[in-house]
mmCIF file of C-alpha atoms in Angstrom:
data_model
loop_
_atom_site.group_PDB
_atom_site.id
_atom_site.type_symbol
_atom_site.label_atom_id
_atom_site.label_comp_id
_atom_site.label_asym_id
_atom_site.label_seq_id
_atom_site.Cartn_x
_atom_site.Cartn_y
_atom_site.Cartn_z
ATOM 1 C CA MET N 16 23.611 -114.311 -93.652
ATOM 2 C CA ASP N 17 26.953 -116.079 -93.234
ATOM 3 C CA TYR N 18 25.544 -119.190 -94.887
ATOM 4 C CA GLU N 19 24.192 -117.152 -97.806
ATOM 5 C CA GLU N 20 27.577 -115.461 -98.246
ATOM 6 C CA ILE N 21 29.369 -118.816 -98.350
ATOM 7 C CA GLU N 22 26.799 -120.244 -100.781
ATOM 8 C CA TYR N 23 27.251 -117.209 -103.043
ATOM 9 C CA LEU N 24 31.024 -117.650 -103.074
ATOM 10 C CA LEU N 25 30.729 -121.355 -103.852
ATOM 11 C CA GLU N 26 28.253 -120.733 -106.660
ATOM 12 C CA ASN N 27 30.413 -117.974 -108.157
ATOM 13 C CA LYS N 28 33.900 -119.322 -107.536
ATOM 14 C CA LYS N 29 36.416 -118.750 -110.297
ATOM 15 C CA LEU N 30 39.633 -120.434 -111.342
ATOM 16 C CA LEU N 31 42.630 -118.631 -112.788
ATOM 17 C CA GLY N 32 42.653 -121.027 -115.687
ATOM 18 C CA GLN N 33 45.857 -121.359 -117.666
ATOM 19 C CA LYS N 34 47.109 -117.950 -118.680
ATOM 20 C CA GLY N 35 50.828 -118.537 -118.923
ATOM 21 C CA THR N 36 53.643 -116.533 -117.395
ATOM 22 C CA THR N 37 52.135 -113.061 -117.736
ATOM 23 C CA GLY N 38 48.456 -113.851 -118.284
ATOM 24 C CA THR N 39 48.512 -113.461 -122.076
ATOM 25 C CA GLN N 40 48.607 -117.209 -122.958
ATOM 26 C CA ALA N 41 51.470 -116.448 -125.321
ATOM 27 C CA SER N 42 53.177 -119.743 -124.494
ATOM 28 C CA PHE N 43 50.024 -121.672 -125.445
ATOM 29 C CA LEU N 44 49.761 -119.851 -128.765
ATOM 30 C CA GLU N 45 53.307 -121.037 -129.393
ATOM 31 C CA LEU N 46 52.345 -124.580 -128.368
ATOM 32 C CA PHE N 47 49.219 -124.601 -130.578
ATOM 33 C CA ASP N 48 50.870 -122.998 -133.601
ATOM 34 C CA GLY N 49 49.001 -119.708 -133.179
ATOM 35 C CA ASP N 50 45.520 -121.273 -132.862
ATOM 36 C CA LEU N 51 43.644 -118.575 -130.876
ATOM 37 C CA ASP N 52 40.496 -120.663 -130.398
ATOM 38 C CA LYS N 53 42.399 -123.613 -129.003
ATOM 39 C CA ALA N 54 44.341 -121.379 -126.603
ATOM 40 C CA LYS N 55 41.031 -119.955 -125.340
ATOM 41 C CA GLN N 56 39.407 -123.378 -124.976
ATOM 42 C CA ILE N 57 42.082 -124.607 -122.596
ATOM 43 C CA ASP N 58 40.766 -122.321 -119.821
ATOM 44 C CA GLY N 59 37.329 -123.936 -119.986
ATOM 45 C CA LEU N 60 38.735 -127.453 -120.167
ATOM 46 C CA ILE N 61 40.913 -126.914 -117.099
ATOM 47 C CA CYS N 62 37.965 -125.431 -115.179
ATOM 48 C CA GLU N 63 35.796 -128.419 -116.036
ATOM 49 C CA LYS N 64 38.540 -130.829 -114.986
ATOM 50 C CA MET N 65 38.916 -129.106 -111.604
ATOM 51 C CA GLY N 66 35.205 -128.711 -110.900
ATOM 52 C CA TYR N 67 34.812 -125.011 -111.642
ATOM 53 C CA ASP N 68 32.156 -123.370 -113.806
ATOM 54 C CA SER N 69 34.046 -120.196 -114.678
ATOM 55 C CA TYR N 70 37.449 -118.568 -114.737
ATOM 56 C CA PHE N 71 38.909 -115.084 -114.546
ATOM 57 C CA PRO N 72 38.773 -113.759 -118.121
ATOM 58 C CA VAL N 73 41.717 -111.397 -117.656
ATOM 59 C CA SER N 74 44.632 -111.786 -115.265
ATOM 60 C CA GLY N 75 48.267 -111.191 -114.718
ATOM 61 C CA GLN N 76 50.554 -113.962 -113.572
ATOM 62 C CA THR N 77 48.079 -114.681 -110.744
ATOM 63 C CA TYR N 78 44.354 -114.214 -110.258
ATOM 64 C CA THR N 79 43.378 -110.917 -108.691
ATOM 65 C CA ARG N 80 44.002 -110.961 -104.966
ATOM 66 C CA LYS N 81 40.754 -109.052 -104.472
ATOM 67 C CA TYR N 82 39.195 -112.502 -104.621
ATOM 68 C CA ASP N 83 41.029 -113.419 -101.421
ATOM 69 C CA THR N 84 39.431 -110.451 -99.668
ATOM 70 C CA ARG N 85 35.987 -111.836 -100.560
ATOM 71 C CA VAL N 86 36.884 -115.216 -99.092
ATOM 72 C CA LEU N 87 38.225 -113.655 -95.896
ATOM 73 C CA HIS N 88 35.119 -111.477 -95.730
ATOM 74 C CA ALA N 89 32.985 -114.615 -95.496
ATOM 75 C CA LEU N 90 35.175 -116.033 -92.725
ATOM 76 C CA THR N 91 35.051 -112.688 -90.940
ATOM 77 C CA GLY N 92 31.258 -112.872 -91.048
ATOM 78 C CA ILE N 93 31.419 -116.208 -89.227
ATOM 79 C CA ALA N 94 33.832 -114.687 -86.717
ATOM 80 C CA GLN N 95 31.535 -111.719 -86.053
ATOM 81 C CA SER N 96 28.537 -113.979 -85.448
ATOM 82 C CA ALA N 97 30.586 -116.329 -83.270
ATOM 83 C CA HIS N 98 31.943 -113.516 -81.143
ATOM 84 C CA LYS N 99 28.443 -112.133 -80.573
ATOM 85 C CA PHE N 100 27.234 -115.634 -79.668
ATOM 86 C CA SER N 101 30.118 -116.188 -77.252
ATOM 87 C CA ASN N 102 29.518 -112.817 -75.598
ATOM 88 C CA ASP N 103 25.857 -113.636 -75.011
ATOM 89 C CA ILE N 104 26.679 -117.086 -73.608
ATOM 90 C CA ARG N 105 29.272 -115.608 -71.257
ATOM 91 C CA LEU N 106 26.858 -112.945 -70.043
ATOM 92 C CA LEU N 107 24.050 -115.472 -69.533
ATOM 93 C CA GLN N 108 26.426 -117.815 -67.696
ATOM 94 C CA HIS N 109 27.421 -114.919 -65.444
ATOM 95 C CA MET N 110 23.704 -114.430 -64.723
ATOM 96 C CA LYS N 111 23.392 -118.200 -64.060
ATOM 97 C CA GLU N 112 20.605 -118.484 -66.651
ATOM 98 C CA MET N 113 22.593 -120.696 -68.983
ATOM 99 C CA GLU N 114 25.865 -122.652 -69.061
ATOM 100 C CA GLU N 115 28.090 -124.072 -71.729
ATOM 101 C CA PRO N 116 29.086 -127.754 -71.305
ATOM 102 C CA PHE N 117 31.372 -128.562 -68.371
ATOM 103 C CA GLU N 118 33.254 -131.863 -68.342
ATOM 104 C CA LYS N 119 33.373 -134.029 -65.229
ATOM 105 C CA GLY N 120 37.104 -133.533 -64.742
ATOM 106 C CA GLN N 121 37.310 -130.009 -66.166
ATOM 107 C CA ILE N 122 39.117 -127.345 -64.140
ATOM 108 C CA GLY N 123 37.155 -124.107 -64.144
ATOM 109 C CA SER N 124 39.952 -121.835 -62.985
ATOM 110 C CA SER N 125 43.614 -122.321 -62.187
ATOM 111 C CA ALA N 126 43.243 -120.127 -59.088
ATOM 112 C CA MET N 127 39.675 -120.819 -57.953
ATOM 113 C CA ALA N 128 38.707 -124.491 -58.224
ATOM 114 C CA TYR N 129 34.985 -123.854 -57.627
ATOM 115 C CA LYS N 130 34.591 -121.670 -60.709
ATOM 116 C CA ARG N 131 33.014 -122.832 -63.955
ATOM 117 C CA ASN N 132 34.420 -120.357 -66.435
ATOM 118 C CA PRO N 133 32.908 -120.355 -69.962
ATOM 119 C CA MET N 134 36.231 -121.430 -71.415
ATOM 120 C CA ARG N 135 34.849 -122.643 -74.758
ATOM 121 C CA SER N 136 33.115 -119.323 -75.376
ATOM 122 C CA GLU N 137 36.261 -117.472 -74.346
ATOM 123 C CA ARG N 138 38.309 -119.509 -76.812
ATOM 124 C CA MET N 139 35.710 -118.826 -79.510
ATOM 125 C CA ALA N 140 35.992 -115.088 -78.887
ATOM 126 C CA ALA N 141 39.786 -115.261 -79.072
ATOM 127 C CA LEU N 142 39.749 -117.069 -82.417
ATOM 128 C CA ALA N 143 37.095 -114.688 -83.746
ATOM 129 C CA ASN N 144 39.269 -111.704 -82.813
ATOM 130 C CA TYR N 145 42.135 -113.303 -84.716
ATOM 131 C CA ILE N 146 40.110 -113.782 -87.908
ATOM 132 C CA ILE N 147 38.675 -110.272 -87.791
ATOM 133 C CA ALA N 148 42.163 -108.811 -87.391
ATOM 134 C CA ASP N 149 43.545 -111.183 -90.044
ATOM 135 C CA SER N 150 40.972 -110.064 -92.615
ATOM 136 C CA ILE N 151 42.920 -106.883 -93.325
ATOM 137 C CA ASN N 152 45.853 -108.924 -94.686
ATOM 138 C CA PRO N 153 44.415 -109.796 -98.120
ATOM 139 C CA ALA N 154 43.019 -106.278 -98.482
ATOM 140 C CA ILE N 155 46.475 -104.806 -98.008
ATOM 141 C CA THR N 156 48.000 -107.422 -100.324
ATOM 142 C CA ALA N 157 45.460 -106.741 -103.087
ATOM 143 C CA SER N 158 45.769 -102.977 -102.827
ATOM 144 C CA THR N 159 49.587 -102.852 -102.875
ATOM 145 C CA GLN N 160 50.286 -105.173 -105.816
ATOM 146 C CA TRP N 161 52.643 -103.945 -108.510
ATOM 147 C CA PHE N 162 52.035 -104.502 -112.205
ATOM 148 C CA GLU N 163 52.286 -108.263 -111.917
ATOM 149 C CA ARG N 164 52.977 -109.494 -108.413
ATOM 150 C CA THR N 165 55.702 -109.399 -105.817
ATOM 151 C CA LEU N 166 56.712 -111.972 -103.240
ATOM 152 C CA ASP N 167 54.814 -110.190 -100.469
ATOM 153 C CA ASP N 168 51.758 -111.579 -102.281
ATOM 154 C CA SER N 169 52.565 -115.259 -101.884
ATOM 155 C CA ALA N 170 54.231 -114.973 -98.469
ATOM 156 C CA ASN N 171 51.285 -113.135 -96.918
ATOM 157 C CA LYS N 172 48.666 -115.279 -98.628
ATOM 158 C CA ARG N 173 50.197 -118.549 -97.458
ATOM 159 C CA ILE N 174 49.895 -117.412 -93.846
ATOM 160 C CA SER N 175 46.762 -115.264 -93.691
ATOM 161 C CA ILE N 176 44.415 -117.408 -95.783
ATOM 162 C CA ALA N 177 45.437 -120.747 -94.279
ATOM 163 C CA GLU N 178 45.335 -119.555 -90.675
ATOM 164 C CA ALA N 179 41.962 -117.854 -91.147
ATOM 165 C CA PHE N 180 40.478 -121.144 -92.371
ATOM 166 C CA LEU N 181 42.054 -123.070 -89.474
ATOM 167 C CA ALA N 182 40.696 -120.555 -86.963
ATOM 168 C CA ALA N 183 37.234 -120.646 -88.544
ATOM 169 C CA ASP N 184 37.284 -124.441 -88.376
ATOM 170 C CA GLY N 185 38.151 -124.209 -84.679
ATOM 171 C CA ILE N 186 35.306 -121.753 -84.101
ATOM 172 C CA LEU N 187 32.779 -124.046 -85.772
ATOM 173 C CA ASP N 188 33.983 -127.009 -83.675
ATOM 174 C CA LEU N 189 33.392 -124.890 -80.570
ATOM 175 C CA TYR N 190 29.941 -123.887 -81.866
ATOM 176 C CA LEU N 191 29.011 -127.565 -82.281
ATOM 177 C CA ASN N 192 30.319 -128.527 -78.873
ATOM 178 C CA ILE N 193 28.658 -125.667 -76.993
ATOM 179 C CA THR N 194 25.253 -126.014 -78.623
ATOM 180 C CA ASP N 195 25.295 -129.807 -78.206
ATOM 181 C CA GLY N 196 25.700 -129.506 -74.441
ATOM 182 C CA LEU N 197 24.119 -126.155 -73.606
ATOM 183 C CA VAL N 198 22.346 -126.132 -70.234
ATOM 184 C CA VAL N 199 19.434 -123.746 -69.535
ATOM 185 C CA TYR N 200 18.038 -122.961 -66.073
ATOM 186 C CA PRO N 201 14.393 -121.894 -66.613
ATOM 187 C CA LYS N 202 13.780 -121.093 -62.940
ATOM 188 C CA VAL N 203 16.630 -118.595 -62.881
ATOM 189 C CA VAL N 204 15.391 -117.080 -66.151
ATOM 190 C CA GLU N 205 11.896 -116.764 -64.665
ATOM 191 C CA ALA N 206 13.187 -115.170 -61.452
ATOM 192 C CA ASP N 207 15.268 -112.627 -63.406
ATOM 193 C CA LEU N 208 12.285 -111.847 -65.632
ATOM 194 C CA LEU N 209 9.856 -111.334 -62.770
ATOM 195 C CA ARG N 210 12.366 -109.125 -60.977
ATOM 196 C CA GLU N 211 12.671 -106.791 -63.985
ATOM 197 C CA LEU N 212 9.131 -107.092 -65.349
ATOM 198 C CA PRO N 213 7.617 -104.324 -63.196
ATOM 199 C CA PHE N 214 9.990 -101.818 -64.808
ATOM 200 C CA MET N 215 9.295 -103.221 -68.292
ATOM 201 C CA ALA N 216 5.528 -103.029 -67.705
ATOM 202 C CA THR N 217 5.372 -99.362 -66.737
ATOM 203 C CA GLU N 218 4.215 -98.308 -70.220
ATOM 204 C CA ASN N 219 1.248 -100.708 -70.071
ATOM 205 C CA ILE N 220 0.502 -99.615 -66.513
ATOM 206 C CA LEU N 221 0.498 -95.996 -67.671
ATOM 207 C CA MET N 222 -1.859 -96.753 -70.567
ATOM 208 C CA ASP N 223 -4.346 -98.596 -68.332
ATOM 209 C CA ALA N 224 -4.276 -95.814 -65.763
ATOM 210 C CA VAL N 225 -4.969 -93.218 -68.479
ATOM 211 C CA LYS N 226 -7.872 -95.340 -69.772
ATOM 212 C CA ALA N 227 -9.263 -95.215 -66.238
ATOM 213 C CA GLY N 228 -9.290 -91.399 -66.416
ATOM 214 C CA GLY N 229 -5.845 -90.420 -65.153
ATOM 215 C CA ASP N 230 -3.732 -87.537 -66.472
ATOM 216 C CA ARG N 231 -0.944 -88.922 -68.642
ATOM 217 C CA GLN N 232 1.674 -86.268 -67.815
ATOM 218 C CA GLU N 233 1.031 -86.499 -64.091
ATOM 219 C CA LEU N 234 1.092 -90.305 -64.131
ATOM 220 C CA HIS N 235 4.239 -90.410 -66.269
ATOM 221 C CA GLU N 236 6.072 -88.297 -63.690
ATOM 222 C CA ALA N 237 4.688 -90.442 -60.862
ATOM 223 C CA ILE N 238 5.944 -93.638 -62.537
ATOM 224 C CA ARG N 239 9.349 -92.062 -63.029
ATOM 225 C CA GLN N 240 9.586 -91.170 -59.356
ATOM 226 C CA HIS N 241 8.325 -94.559 -58.165
ATOM 227 C CA SER N 242 10.713 -96.376 -60.545
ATOM 228 C CA MET N 243 13.728 -94.407 -59.308
ATOM 229 C CA ALA N 244 12.763 -95.081 -55.695
ATOM 230 C CA ALA N 245 12.197 -98.800 -56.321
ATOM 231 C CA GLY N 246 15.495 -99.008 -58.180
ATOM 232 C CA ARG N 247 17.334 -97.511 -55.224
ATOM 233 C CA VAL N 248 15.757 -100.091 -52.893
ATOM 234 C CA VAL N 249 16.968 -102.904 -55.138
ATOM 235 C CA LYS N 250 20.471 -101.573 -55.773
ATOM 236 C CA GLU N 251 21.326 -99.890 -52.471
ATOM 237 C CA GLU N 252 19.448 -102.029 -49.941
ATOM 238 C CA GLY N 253 19.367 -105.343 -51.780
ATOM 239 C CA LYS N 254 15.621 -105.676 -51.224
ATOM 240 C CA PRO N 255 12.988 -106.968 -53.711
ATOM 241 C CA ASN N 256 11.543 -104.694 -56.356
ATOM 242 C CA ASP N 257 8.559 -102.938 -54.701
ATOM 243 C CA LEU N 258 7.478 -100.829 -57.672
ATOM 244 C CA LEU N 259 4.076 -102.533 -57.917
ATOM 245 C CA GLU N 260 3.313 -101.941 -54.262
ATOM 246 C CA ARG N 261 4.172 -98.267 -54.675
ATOM 247 C CA ILE N 262 1.894 -97.910 -57.716
ATOM 248 C CA ALA N 263 -0.966 -99.849 -56.068
ATOM 249 C CA ALA N 264 -0.758 -97.527 -53.059
ATOM 250 C CA ASP N 265 -0.874 -94.415 -55.262
ATOM 251 C CA GLU N 266 -4.532 -93.416 -55.667
ATOM 252 C CA ARG N 267 -3.762 -91.436 -58.834
ATOM 253 C CA PHE N 268 -3.396 -94.718 -60.797
ATOM 254 C CA GLY N 269 -6.635 -96.313 -59.652
ATOM 255 C CA LEU N 270 -5.146 -99.803 -60.054
ATOM 256 C CA ASP N 271 -5.292 -102.440 -57.332
ATOM 257 C CA GLU N 272 -2.829 -105.327 -56.970
ATOM 258 C CA SER N 273 -5.062 -107.793 -58.813
ATOM 259 C CA LYS N 274 -5.255 -105.497 -61.839
ATOM 260 C CA LEU N 275 -1.490 -104.939 -61.714
ATOM 261 C CA SER N 276 -0.877 -108.703 -61.535
ATOM 262 C CA GLU N 277 -2.984 -109.102 -64.684
ATOM 263 C CA ILE N 278 -0.909 -106.451 -66.434
ATOM 264 C CA LEU N 279 2.272 -108.281 -65.384
ATOM 265 C CA ASP N 280 1.491 -111.516 -67.211
ATOM 266 C CA PRO N 281 4.825 -112.131 -69.053
ATOM 267 C CA LYS N 282 2.959 -113.440 -72.110
ATOM 268 C CA LYS N 283 1.729 -109.895 -72.758
ATOM 269 C CA TYR N 284 5.272 -108.782 -73.541
ATOM 270 C CA VAL N 285 6.587 -111.406 -75.946
ATOM 271 C CA GLY N 286 4.846 -109.918 -78.974
ATOM 272 C CA ARG N 287 5.311 -112.128 -82.028
ATOM 273 C CA ALA N 288 8.557 -113.649 -80.765
ATOM 274 C CA PRO N 289 7.173 -117.233 -80.715
ATOM 275 C CA GLN N 290 5.700 -116.888 -84.212
ATOM 276 C CA GLN N 291 8.818 -115.124 -85.513
ATOM 277 C CA THR N 292 10.970 -118.007 -84.265
ATOM 278 C CA GLU N 293 8.729 -120.688 -85.768
ATOM 279 C CA GLU N 294 8.512 -118.825 -89.081
ATOM 280 C CA PHE N 295 12.268 -118.299 -89.172
ATOM 281 C CA PHE N 296 12.906 -122.018 -88.754
ATOM 282 C CA ALA N 297 10.211 -123.051 -91.221
ATOM 283 C CA GLU N 298 11.189 -120.559 -93.935
ATOM 284 C CA TYR N 299 14.966 -120.292 -93.538
ATOM 285 C CA ILE N 300 16.579 -122.839 -91.221
ATOM 286 C CA ASP N 301 14.691 -126.037 -92.058
ATOM 287 C CA PRO N 302 15.442 -125.768 -95.820
ATOM 288 C CA ILE N 303 19.144 -125.318 -95.030
ATOM 289 C CA LEU N 304 19.108 -128.304 -92.680
ATOM 290 C CA GLU N 305 17.328 -130.420 -95.278
ATOM 291 C CA LYS N 306 19.838 -129.432 -97.957
ATOM 292 C CA ASN N 307 22.738 -130.331 -95.659
ATOM 293 C CA LYS N 308 21.183 -133.236 -93.756
ATOM 294 C CA ASP N 309 24.226 -135.449 -94.292
ATOM 295 C CA ALA N 310 26.229 -133.081 -92.083
ATOM 296 C CA LEU N 311 23.779 -133.010 -89.179
ATOM 297 C CA ALA N 312 25.446 -135.941 -87.403
ATOM 298 C CA ILE N 313 28.712 -134.020 -86.970
ATOM 299 C CA HIS N 314 29.823 -133.540 -83.366
ATOM 300 C CA ALA N 315 32.961 -132.049 -81.874
ATOM 301 C CA ASP N 316 34.887 -132.992 -78.741
ATOM 302 C CA ILE N 317 36.709 -130.087 -77.129
ATOM 303 C CA ASN N 318 39.350 -130.358 -74.418
ATOM 304 C CA VAL N 319 39.651 -127.283 -72.199
#
């Protein structure tokens, strides 16, 4: 979505053109001896010279600052996505399922030398927060303009627009660096999955027990009670999840451990996720990569 927004802005970018002091092109009419057609043509010629396809047909001394809000909106979209990405990486690193790159001489924490803090993701989140907060600047500037413009326009624009682009550039460098060196620990992922899977599988267990002749309402209440009890064992006693053993021992379900193990095959719970991922790459990502293949060799070194 962020890519599409940027592509739309690039395809529909506009130049002010040459409108003169107040946007009326009066000075050019004077220069061209009142030739209206020639004064109009100069906008198109300037656009062509500067690589633009179109210009703002009507303006004051400056182009409408609403355009700046559209540009910042695109950068804010990148910031939103980046922040979400950084949050997920930080959570997964906390769970020890995944880690961002960690340099040989990197210090993980100033106080605790053993730590491997996700410092790149933290920096990404900080920059994203800045852009999101910064995005209100052009909106305020555009909404408070007087007839023409006042100096709050140029002073604010020179700071807010430039710094938003610099921050977005920093975010994208961090994106490149993190994804280049991302480390995944499949065994930890598997252990976490198998620990939680019995709770996730209760709906399937209920359906199979009902097919075997059980009463749905009675079994639903039994699963609730067993789940609460198993959860207490895990959280209060630090013991393994024994939900399956509890259900296997409950005659109302009519399911032995072999049948429950069959129900707990993780592949039964992924749905179309593998196909969705492959289709997404084939239909959306691969065409973008092909269009921008010259940029695929870009890498970023980050010092933290």
